[in-house]
Short mmCIF file of C-alpha atoms and ligand atoms in Angstrom, two decimals:
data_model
loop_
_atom_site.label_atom_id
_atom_site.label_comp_id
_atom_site.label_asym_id
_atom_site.label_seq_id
_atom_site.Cartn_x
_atom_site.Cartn_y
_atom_site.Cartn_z
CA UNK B 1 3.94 -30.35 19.36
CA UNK B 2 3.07 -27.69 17.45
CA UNK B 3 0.51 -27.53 14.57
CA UNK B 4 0.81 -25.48 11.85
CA UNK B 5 -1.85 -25.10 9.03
CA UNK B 6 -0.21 -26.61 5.75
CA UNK B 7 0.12 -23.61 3.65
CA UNK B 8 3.74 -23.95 4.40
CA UNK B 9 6.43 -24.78 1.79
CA UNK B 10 5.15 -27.95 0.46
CA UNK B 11 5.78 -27.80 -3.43
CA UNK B 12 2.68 -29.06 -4.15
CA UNK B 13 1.16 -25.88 -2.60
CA UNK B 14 3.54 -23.60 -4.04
CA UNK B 15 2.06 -23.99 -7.48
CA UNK B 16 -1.08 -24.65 -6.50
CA UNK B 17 -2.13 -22.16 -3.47
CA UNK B 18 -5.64 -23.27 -3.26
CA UNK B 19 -5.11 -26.59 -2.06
CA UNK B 20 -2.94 -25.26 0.52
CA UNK B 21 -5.90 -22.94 1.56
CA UNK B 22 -8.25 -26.05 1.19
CA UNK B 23 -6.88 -29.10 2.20
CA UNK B 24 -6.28 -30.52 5.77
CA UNK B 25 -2.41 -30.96 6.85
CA UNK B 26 -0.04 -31.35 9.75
CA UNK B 27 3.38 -31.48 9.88
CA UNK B 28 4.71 -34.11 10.56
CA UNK B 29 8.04 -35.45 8.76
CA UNK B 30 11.23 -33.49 7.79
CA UNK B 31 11.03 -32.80 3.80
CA UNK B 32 12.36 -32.98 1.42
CA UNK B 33 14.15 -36.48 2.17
CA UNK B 34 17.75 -36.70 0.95
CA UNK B 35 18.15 -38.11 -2.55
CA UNK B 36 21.59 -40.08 -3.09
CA UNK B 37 23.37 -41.96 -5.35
CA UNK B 38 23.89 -45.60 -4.55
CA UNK B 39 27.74 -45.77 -5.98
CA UNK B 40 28.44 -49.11 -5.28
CA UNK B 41 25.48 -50.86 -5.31
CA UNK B 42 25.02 -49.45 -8.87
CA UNK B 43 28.58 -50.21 -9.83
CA UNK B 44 27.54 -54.00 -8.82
CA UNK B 45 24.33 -53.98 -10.93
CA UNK B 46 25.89 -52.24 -13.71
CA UNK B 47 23.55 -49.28 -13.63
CA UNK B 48 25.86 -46.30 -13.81
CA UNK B 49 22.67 -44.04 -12.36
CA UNK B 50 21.55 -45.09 -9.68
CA UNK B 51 19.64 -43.63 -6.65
CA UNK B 52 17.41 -43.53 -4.02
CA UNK B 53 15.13 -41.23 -2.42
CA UNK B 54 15.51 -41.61 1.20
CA UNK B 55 11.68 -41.64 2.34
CA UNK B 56 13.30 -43.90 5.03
CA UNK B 57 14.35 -40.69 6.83
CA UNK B 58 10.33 -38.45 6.45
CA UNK B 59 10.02 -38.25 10.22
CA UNK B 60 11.88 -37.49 13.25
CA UNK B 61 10.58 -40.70 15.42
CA UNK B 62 9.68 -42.55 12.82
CA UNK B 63 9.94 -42.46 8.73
CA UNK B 64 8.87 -44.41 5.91
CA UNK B 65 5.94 -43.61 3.12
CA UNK B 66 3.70 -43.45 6.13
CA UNK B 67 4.09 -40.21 7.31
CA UNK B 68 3.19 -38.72 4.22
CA UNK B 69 -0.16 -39.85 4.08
CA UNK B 70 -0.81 -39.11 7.92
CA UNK B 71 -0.11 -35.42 7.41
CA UNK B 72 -3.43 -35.38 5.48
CA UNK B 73 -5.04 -37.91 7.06
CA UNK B 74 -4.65 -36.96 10.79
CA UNK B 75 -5.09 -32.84 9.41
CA UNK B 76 -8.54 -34.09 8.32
CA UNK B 77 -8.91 -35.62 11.95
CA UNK B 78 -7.81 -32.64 13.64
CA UNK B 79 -10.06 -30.31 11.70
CA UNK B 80 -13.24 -32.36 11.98
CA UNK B 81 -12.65 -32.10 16.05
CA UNK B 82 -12.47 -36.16 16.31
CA UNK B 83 -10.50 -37.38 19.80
CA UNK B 84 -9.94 -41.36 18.28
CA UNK B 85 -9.00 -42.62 14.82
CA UNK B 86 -9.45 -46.07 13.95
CA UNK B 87 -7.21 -47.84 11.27
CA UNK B 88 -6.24 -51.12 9.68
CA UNK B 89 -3.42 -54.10 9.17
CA UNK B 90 -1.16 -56.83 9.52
CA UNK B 91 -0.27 -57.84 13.77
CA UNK B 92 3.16 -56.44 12.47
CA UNK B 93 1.99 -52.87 10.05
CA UNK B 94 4.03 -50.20 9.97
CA UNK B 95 0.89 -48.09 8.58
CA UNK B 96 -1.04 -49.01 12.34
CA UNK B 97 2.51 -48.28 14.06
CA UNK B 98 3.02 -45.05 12.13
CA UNK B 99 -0.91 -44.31 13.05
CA UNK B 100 -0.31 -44.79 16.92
CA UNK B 101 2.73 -42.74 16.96
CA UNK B 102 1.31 -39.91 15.07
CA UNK B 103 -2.08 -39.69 16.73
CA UNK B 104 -0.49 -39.83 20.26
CA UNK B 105 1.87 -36.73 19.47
CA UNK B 106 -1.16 -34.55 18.32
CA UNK B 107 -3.43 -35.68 21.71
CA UNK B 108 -5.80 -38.51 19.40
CA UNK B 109 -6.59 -41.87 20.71
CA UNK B 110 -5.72 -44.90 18.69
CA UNK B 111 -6.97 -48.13 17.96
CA UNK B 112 -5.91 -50.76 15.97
CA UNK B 113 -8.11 -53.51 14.33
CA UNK B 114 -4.60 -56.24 13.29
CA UNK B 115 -5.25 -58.85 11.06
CA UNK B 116 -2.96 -62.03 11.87
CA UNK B 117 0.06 -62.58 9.47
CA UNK B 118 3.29 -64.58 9.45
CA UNK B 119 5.54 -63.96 12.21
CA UNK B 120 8.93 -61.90 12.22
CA UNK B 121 10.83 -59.57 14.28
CA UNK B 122 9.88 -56.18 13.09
CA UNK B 123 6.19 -57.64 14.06
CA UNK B 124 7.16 -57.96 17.67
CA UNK B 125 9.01 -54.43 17.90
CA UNK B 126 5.91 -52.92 15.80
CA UNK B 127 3.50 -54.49 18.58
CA UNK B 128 5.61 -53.67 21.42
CA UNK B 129 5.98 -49.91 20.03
CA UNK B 130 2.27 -49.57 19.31
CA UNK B 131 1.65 -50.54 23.15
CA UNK B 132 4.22 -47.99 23.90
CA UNK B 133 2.36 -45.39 22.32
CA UNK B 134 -0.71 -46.43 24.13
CA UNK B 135 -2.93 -47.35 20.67
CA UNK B 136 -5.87 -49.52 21.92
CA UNK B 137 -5.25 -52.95 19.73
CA UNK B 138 -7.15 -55.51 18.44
CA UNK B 139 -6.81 -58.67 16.85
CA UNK B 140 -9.23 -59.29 14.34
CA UNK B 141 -10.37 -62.29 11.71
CA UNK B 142 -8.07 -65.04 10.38
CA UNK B 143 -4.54 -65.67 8.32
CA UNK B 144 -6.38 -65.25 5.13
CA UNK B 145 -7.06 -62.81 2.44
CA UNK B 146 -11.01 -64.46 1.70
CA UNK B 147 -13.89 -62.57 1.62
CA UNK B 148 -15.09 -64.55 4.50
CA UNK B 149 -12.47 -63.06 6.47
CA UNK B 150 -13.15 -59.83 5.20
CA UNK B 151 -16.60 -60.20 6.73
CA UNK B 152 -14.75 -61.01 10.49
CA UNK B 153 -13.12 -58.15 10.32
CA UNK B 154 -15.60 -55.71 9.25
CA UNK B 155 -18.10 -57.32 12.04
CA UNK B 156 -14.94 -56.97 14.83
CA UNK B 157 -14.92 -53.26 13.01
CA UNK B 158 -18.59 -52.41 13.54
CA UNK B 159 -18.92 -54.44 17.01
CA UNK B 160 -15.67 -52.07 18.28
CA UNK B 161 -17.08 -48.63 16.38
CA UNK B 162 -20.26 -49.02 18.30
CA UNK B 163 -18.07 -49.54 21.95
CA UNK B 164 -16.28 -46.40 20.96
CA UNK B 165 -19.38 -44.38 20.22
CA UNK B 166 -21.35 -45.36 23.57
CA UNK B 167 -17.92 -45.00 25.53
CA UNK B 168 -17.18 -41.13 23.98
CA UNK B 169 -20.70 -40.42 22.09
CA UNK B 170 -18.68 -40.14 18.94
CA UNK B 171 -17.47 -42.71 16.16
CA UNK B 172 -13.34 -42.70 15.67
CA UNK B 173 -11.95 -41.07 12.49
CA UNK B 174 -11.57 -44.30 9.93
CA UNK B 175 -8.41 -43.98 8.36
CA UNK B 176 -7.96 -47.25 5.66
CA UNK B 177 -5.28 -49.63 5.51
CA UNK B 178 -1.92 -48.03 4.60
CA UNK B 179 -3.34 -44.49 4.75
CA UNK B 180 -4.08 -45.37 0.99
CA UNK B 181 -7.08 -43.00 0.85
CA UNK B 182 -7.69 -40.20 -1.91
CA UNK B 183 -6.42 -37.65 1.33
CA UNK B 184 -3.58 -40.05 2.13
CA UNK B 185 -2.73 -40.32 -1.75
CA UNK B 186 -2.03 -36.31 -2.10
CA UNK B 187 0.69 -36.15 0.36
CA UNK B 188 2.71 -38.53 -2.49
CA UNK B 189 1.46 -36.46 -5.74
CA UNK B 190 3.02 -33.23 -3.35
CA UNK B 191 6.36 -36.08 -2.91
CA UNK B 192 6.57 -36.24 -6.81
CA UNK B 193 6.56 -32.36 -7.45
CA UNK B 194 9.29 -32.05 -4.24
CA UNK B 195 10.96 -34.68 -6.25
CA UNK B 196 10.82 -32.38 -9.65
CA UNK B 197 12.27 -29.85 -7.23
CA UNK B 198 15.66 -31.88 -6.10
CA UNK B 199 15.87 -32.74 -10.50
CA UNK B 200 15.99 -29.06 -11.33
CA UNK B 201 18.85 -28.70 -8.43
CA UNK B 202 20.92 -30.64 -9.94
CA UNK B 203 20.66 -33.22 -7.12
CA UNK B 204 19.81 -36.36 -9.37
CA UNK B 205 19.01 -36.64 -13.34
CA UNK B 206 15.14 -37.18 -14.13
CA UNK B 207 14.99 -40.93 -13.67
CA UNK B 208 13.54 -43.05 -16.27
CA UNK B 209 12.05 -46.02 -13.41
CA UNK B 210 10.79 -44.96 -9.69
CA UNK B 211 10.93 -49.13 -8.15
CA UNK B 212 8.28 -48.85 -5.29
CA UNK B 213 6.69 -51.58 -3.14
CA UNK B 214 3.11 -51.70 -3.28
CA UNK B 215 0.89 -52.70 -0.42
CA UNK B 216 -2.17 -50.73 -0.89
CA UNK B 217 -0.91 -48.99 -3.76
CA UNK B 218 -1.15 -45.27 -2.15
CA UNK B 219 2.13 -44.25 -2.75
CA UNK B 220 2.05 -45.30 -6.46
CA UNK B 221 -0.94 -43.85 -7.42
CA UNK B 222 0.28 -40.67 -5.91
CA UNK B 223 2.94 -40.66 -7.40
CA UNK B 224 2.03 -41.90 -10.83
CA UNK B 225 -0.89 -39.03 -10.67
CA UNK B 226 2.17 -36.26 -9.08
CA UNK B 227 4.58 -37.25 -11.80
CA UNK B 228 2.12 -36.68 -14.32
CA UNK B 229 1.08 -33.16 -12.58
CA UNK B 230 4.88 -32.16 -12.41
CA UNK B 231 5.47 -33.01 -16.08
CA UNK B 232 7.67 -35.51 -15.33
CA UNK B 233 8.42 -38.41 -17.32
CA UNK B 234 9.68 -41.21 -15.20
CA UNK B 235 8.11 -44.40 -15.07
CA UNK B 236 6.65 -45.90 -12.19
CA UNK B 237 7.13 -49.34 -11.16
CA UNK B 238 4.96 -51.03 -8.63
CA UNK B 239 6.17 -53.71 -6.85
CA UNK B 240 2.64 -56.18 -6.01
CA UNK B 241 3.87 -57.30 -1.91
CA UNK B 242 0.31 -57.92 -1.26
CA UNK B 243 -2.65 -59.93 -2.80
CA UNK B 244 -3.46 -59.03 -6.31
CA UNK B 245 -7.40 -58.18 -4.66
CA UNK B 246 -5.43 -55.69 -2.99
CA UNK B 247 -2.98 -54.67 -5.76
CA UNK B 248 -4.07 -54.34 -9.77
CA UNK B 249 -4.05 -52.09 -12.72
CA UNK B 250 -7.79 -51.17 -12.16
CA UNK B 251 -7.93 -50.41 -8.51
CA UNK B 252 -5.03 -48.11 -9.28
CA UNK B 253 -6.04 -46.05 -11.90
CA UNK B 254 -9.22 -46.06 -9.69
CA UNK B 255 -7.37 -44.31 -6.79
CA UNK B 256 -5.09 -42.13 -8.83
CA UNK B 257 -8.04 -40.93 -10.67
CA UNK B 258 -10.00 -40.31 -7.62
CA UNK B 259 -6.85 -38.14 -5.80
CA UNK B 260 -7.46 -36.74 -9.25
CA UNK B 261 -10.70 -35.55 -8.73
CA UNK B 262 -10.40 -34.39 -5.44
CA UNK B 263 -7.44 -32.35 -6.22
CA UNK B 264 -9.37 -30.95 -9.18
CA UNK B 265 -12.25 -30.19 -7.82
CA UNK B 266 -10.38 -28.18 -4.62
CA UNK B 267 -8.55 -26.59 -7.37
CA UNK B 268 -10.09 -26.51 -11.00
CA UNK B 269 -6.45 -25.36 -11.85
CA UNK B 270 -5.10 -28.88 -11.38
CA UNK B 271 -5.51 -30.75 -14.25
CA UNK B 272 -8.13 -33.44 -15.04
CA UNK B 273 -6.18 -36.21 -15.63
CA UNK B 274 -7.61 -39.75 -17.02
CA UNK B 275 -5.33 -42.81 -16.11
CA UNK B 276 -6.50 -46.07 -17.37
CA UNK B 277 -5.64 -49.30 -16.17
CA UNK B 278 -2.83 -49.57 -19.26
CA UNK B 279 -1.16 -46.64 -17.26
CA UNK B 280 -0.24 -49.26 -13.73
CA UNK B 281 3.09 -50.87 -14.36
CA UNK B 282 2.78 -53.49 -11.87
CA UNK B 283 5.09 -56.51 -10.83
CA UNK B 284 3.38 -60.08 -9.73
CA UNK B 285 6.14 -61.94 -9.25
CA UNK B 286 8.55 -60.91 -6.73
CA UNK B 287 5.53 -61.06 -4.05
CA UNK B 288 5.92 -64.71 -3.03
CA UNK B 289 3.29 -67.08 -1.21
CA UNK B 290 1.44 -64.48 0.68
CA UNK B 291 1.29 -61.20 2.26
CA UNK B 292 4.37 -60.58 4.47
CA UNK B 293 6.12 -63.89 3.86
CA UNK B 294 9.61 -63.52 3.24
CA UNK B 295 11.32 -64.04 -0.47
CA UNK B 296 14.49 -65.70 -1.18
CA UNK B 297 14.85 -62.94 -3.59
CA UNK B 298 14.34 -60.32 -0.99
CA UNK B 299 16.30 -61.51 1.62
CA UNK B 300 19.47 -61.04 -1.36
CA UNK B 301 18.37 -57.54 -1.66
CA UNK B 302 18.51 -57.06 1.93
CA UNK B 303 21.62 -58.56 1.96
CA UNK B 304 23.00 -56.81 -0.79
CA UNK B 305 21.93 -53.20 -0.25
CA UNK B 306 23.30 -53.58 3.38
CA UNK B 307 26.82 -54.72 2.12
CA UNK B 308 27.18 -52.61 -0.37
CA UNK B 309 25.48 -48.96 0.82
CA UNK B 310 24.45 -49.95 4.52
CA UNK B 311 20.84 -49.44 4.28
CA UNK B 312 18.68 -51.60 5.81
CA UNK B 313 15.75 -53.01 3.55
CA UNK B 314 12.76 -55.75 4.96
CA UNK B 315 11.66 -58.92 3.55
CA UNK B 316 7.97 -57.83 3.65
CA UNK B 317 8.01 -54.43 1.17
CA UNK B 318 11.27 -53.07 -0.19
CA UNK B 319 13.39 -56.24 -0.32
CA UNK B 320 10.97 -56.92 -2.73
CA UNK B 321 11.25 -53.94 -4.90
CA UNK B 322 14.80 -54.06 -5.10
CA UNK B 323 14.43 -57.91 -5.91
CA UNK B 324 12.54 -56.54 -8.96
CA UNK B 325 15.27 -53.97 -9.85
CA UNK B 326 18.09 -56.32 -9.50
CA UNK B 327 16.47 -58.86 -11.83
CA UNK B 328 15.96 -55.81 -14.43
CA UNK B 329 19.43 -54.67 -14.25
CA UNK B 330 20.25 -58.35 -15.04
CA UNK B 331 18.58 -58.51 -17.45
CA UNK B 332 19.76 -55.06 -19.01
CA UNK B 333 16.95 -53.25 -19.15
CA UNK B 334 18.31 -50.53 -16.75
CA UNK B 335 21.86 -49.82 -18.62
CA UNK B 336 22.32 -45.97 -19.62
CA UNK B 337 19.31 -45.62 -17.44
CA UNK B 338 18.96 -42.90 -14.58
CA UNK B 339 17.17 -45.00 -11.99
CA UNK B 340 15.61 -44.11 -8.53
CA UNK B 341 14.77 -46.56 -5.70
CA UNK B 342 12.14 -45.25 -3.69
CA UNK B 343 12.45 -46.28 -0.26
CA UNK B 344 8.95 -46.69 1.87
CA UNK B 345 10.70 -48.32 5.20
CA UNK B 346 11.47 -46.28 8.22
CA UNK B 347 15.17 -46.17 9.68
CA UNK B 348 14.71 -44.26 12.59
CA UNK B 349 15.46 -46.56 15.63
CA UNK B 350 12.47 -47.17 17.98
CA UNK B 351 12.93 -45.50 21.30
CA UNK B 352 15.53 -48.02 24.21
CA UNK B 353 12.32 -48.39 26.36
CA UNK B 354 10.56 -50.54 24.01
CA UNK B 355 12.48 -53.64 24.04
CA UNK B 356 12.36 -53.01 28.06
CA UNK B 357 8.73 -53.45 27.61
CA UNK B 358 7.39 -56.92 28.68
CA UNK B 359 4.50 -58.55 25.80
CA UNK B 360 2.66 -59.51 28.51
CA UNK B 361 1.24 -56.35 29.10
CA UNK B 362 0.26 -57.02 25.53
CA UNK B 363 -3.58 -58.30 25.08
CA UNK B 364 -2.92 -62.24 25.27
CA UNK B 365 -4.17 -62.53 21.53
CA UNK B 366 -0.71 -60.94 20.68
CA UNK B 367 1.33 -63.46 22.94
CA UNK B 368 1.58 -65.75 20.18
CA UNK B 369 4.02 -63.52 18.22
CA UNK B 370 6.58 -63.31 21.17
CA UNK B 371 6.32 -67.48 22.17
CA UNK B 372 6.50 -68.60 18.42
CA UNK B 373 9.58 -68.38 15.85
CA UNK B 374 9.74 -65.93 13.39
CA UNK B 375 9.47 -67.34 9.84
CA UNK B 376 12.89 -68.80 8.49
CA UNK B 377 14.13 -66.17 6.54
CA UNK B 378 14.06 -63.82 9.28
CA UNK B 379 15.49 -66.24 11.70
CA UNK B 380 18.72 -66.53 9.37
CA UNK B 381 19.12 -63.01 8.30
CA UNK B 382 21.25 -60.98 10.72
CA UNK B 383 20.04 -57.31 11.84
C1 LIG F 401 3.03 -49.52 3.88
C2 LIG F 401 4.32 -49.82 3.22
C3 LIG F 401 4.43 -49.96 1.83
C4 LIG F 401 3.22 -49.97 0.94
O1 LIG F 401 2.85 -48.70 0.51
P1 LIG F 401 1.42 -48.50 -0.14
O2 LIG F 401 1.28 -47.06 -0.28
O3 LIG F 401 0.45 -49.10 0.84
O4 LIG F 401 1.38 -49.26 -1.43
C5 LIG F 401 5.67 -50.14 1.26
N1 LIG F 401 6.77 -50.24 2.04
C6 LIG F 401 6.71 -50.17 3.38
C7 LIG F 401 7.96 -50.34 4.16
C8 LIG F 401 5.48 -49.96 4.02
O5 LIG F 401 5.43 -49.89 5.37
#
């Protein structure tokens, strides 16, 4: 594994050299992703334009939005001489996965502080994979998105920073849920301008909607912020797959604003930009019951964009999204319209080894994921 300093052709650090002289990075993924044009799907939604930017392919081992983020994230770990990062999620996230895969290739330590959520199959590969990569996990508070269960978790959180720190006389890195930090942000304002790049190839028209799932609303912000930056016009719409605590106009402009700031004040040649809470376009309604419950909805998406273009979606994030762009293109919304799916999922396969692997090497508070049945929507969808 080699690490190279992140001065390196990233288009956000073409035009602005300073924050490639500034700002932590490691490589990571393989960029840019492909950008294609989903014939048939858009023949069968009537949207003669439409495409989507394959963010499903950003790393060699393992893609998704995550990887962008990490190349910050972990470059900030790296240069601040930490040995352990801590992070955040769901028993099943592919942010924690993405962590422990990451951290392991550059030499860090990883531990995982899970949050239980409904049960599927991508959990128990997730769980199986982090294990693989050696992360240190831990299950932490209840099924529930109250404050009171905030408060288990951030006690688990203290109780397990203080082990680390009398184990290896040093805290872990934190890194927050879904990398969604003002560091994490930048790596999807640089995806916007590589983005402006593939529009003045030629390789897509400057869409008029980006549809993105939105967890922790990272990507969006960066790319609402990087769109704006680029001189872009597109739209972006944020598909809520998590609690609206989580997921609102305010908290984004909050963290778009504050990648703003950093970015500005590495740089005082990147703009000042003020986004207001009138600036989110978010969606509440394709989200469902609860955090990583599957949709109806979804699972047609999924269904739909594997029949027609053979891409595989999930019933937690993007089958969501595209649940929100179907209903649009229904609806007409989208006709004439150049329109870009952004895809956050990974589709790299997860090395043979791991479904070897037995989940009772697992800590037993994981068990429970492997004995119980997945939720009914996975249980009738086919792979
Ligand atoms: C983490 C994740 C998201 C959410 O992205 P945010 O930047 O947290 O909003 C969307 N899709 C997939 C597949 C993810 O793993």
């Amino acid at each position: 594994m080699t690490i190279r300093k992140g001065t390196e052709a990233l288009p956000l650090f073409e035009q602005y050299p300073q924050l490639g002289e500034k700002l932590p990075h490691v490589s990571l993924g393989e960029f840019p992703t492909p950008v294609q044009k989903l014939e048939r799907l858009g023949a069968q939604l009537g949207i003669g334009q439409l495409y989507i930017k394959r963010d499903d392919l950003s790393g060699r081992f393992y893609g998704g939005n995550k990887p962008r983020k990490l190349e910050f994230i972990l470059g900030d770990a790296i240069r601040s001489g930490v040995r352990e990062v801590m992070t955040f999620g769901g028993a099943g996230s592919n942010h924690s996965l993405a962590t422990a895969i990451y951290a392991q290739q550059l030499g860090l330590k990883s531990i995982s502080m899970l949050i239980p959520q409904p049960n599927a199959r991508y959990v128990r590969d997730n769980l199986l994979m982090s294990h693989y990569c050696r992360a240190e996990l831990h299950s932490c508070g209840v099924e529930s998105e109250s404050v009171r269960n905030m408060a288990l978790v951030y006690l688990a959180t203290l109780y397990h920073l203080i082990r680390r720190r009398l184990k290896s006389g040093r805290f872990p890195h934190l890194v927050p849920p879904g990398g969604s930090s003002a560091l994490g942000v930048i790596g999807y304002v640089n995806a916007a301008f590589e983005l402006r790049q593939q529009i003045a190839n030629g390789e897509m028209p400057e869409p008029k909607y980006i549809y993105v799932a939105c967890g922790t609303m990272g990507t969006a912000a960066g790319l609402l912020l990087g769109l704006r930056a680029a001189k872009l016009n597109s739209r972006v719409v944020s598909v809520r797959v998590t609690s609206d605590k989580f997921v609102n106009p305010r908290g984004m402009a909050k963290l778009t604003n504050r990648t703003g700031s950093l970015l500005h004040s590495l740089d005082g040649s990147f703009p000042s930009f003020r986004f207001s809470a009138a600036d989110a376009d978010i969606r509440h309604t394709y989200f469902g019951r609860r955090y990583a419950l599957f949709t109806k909805e979804a699972m047609e998406a999924v269904s739909l964009m594997r029949k027609c273009e053979g891409i595989k979606l999930d019933g937690t994030y993007t089958g969501k999204a595209v649940a929100a762009l179907i209903d649009d293109a229904k609806n007409g919304t989208l006709r004439g319209k150049s329109i870009l799916f952004w895809n956050t999922l990974n589709s790299r396969n997860l090395p043979k080894a791991v479904s070897d692997l037995d989940y009772r090497d697992l800590p037993r508070c994981f068990h429970r994921y492997f004995q119980e049945e997945v939720q009914p929507l996975d249980r009738d969808a086919d792979r």
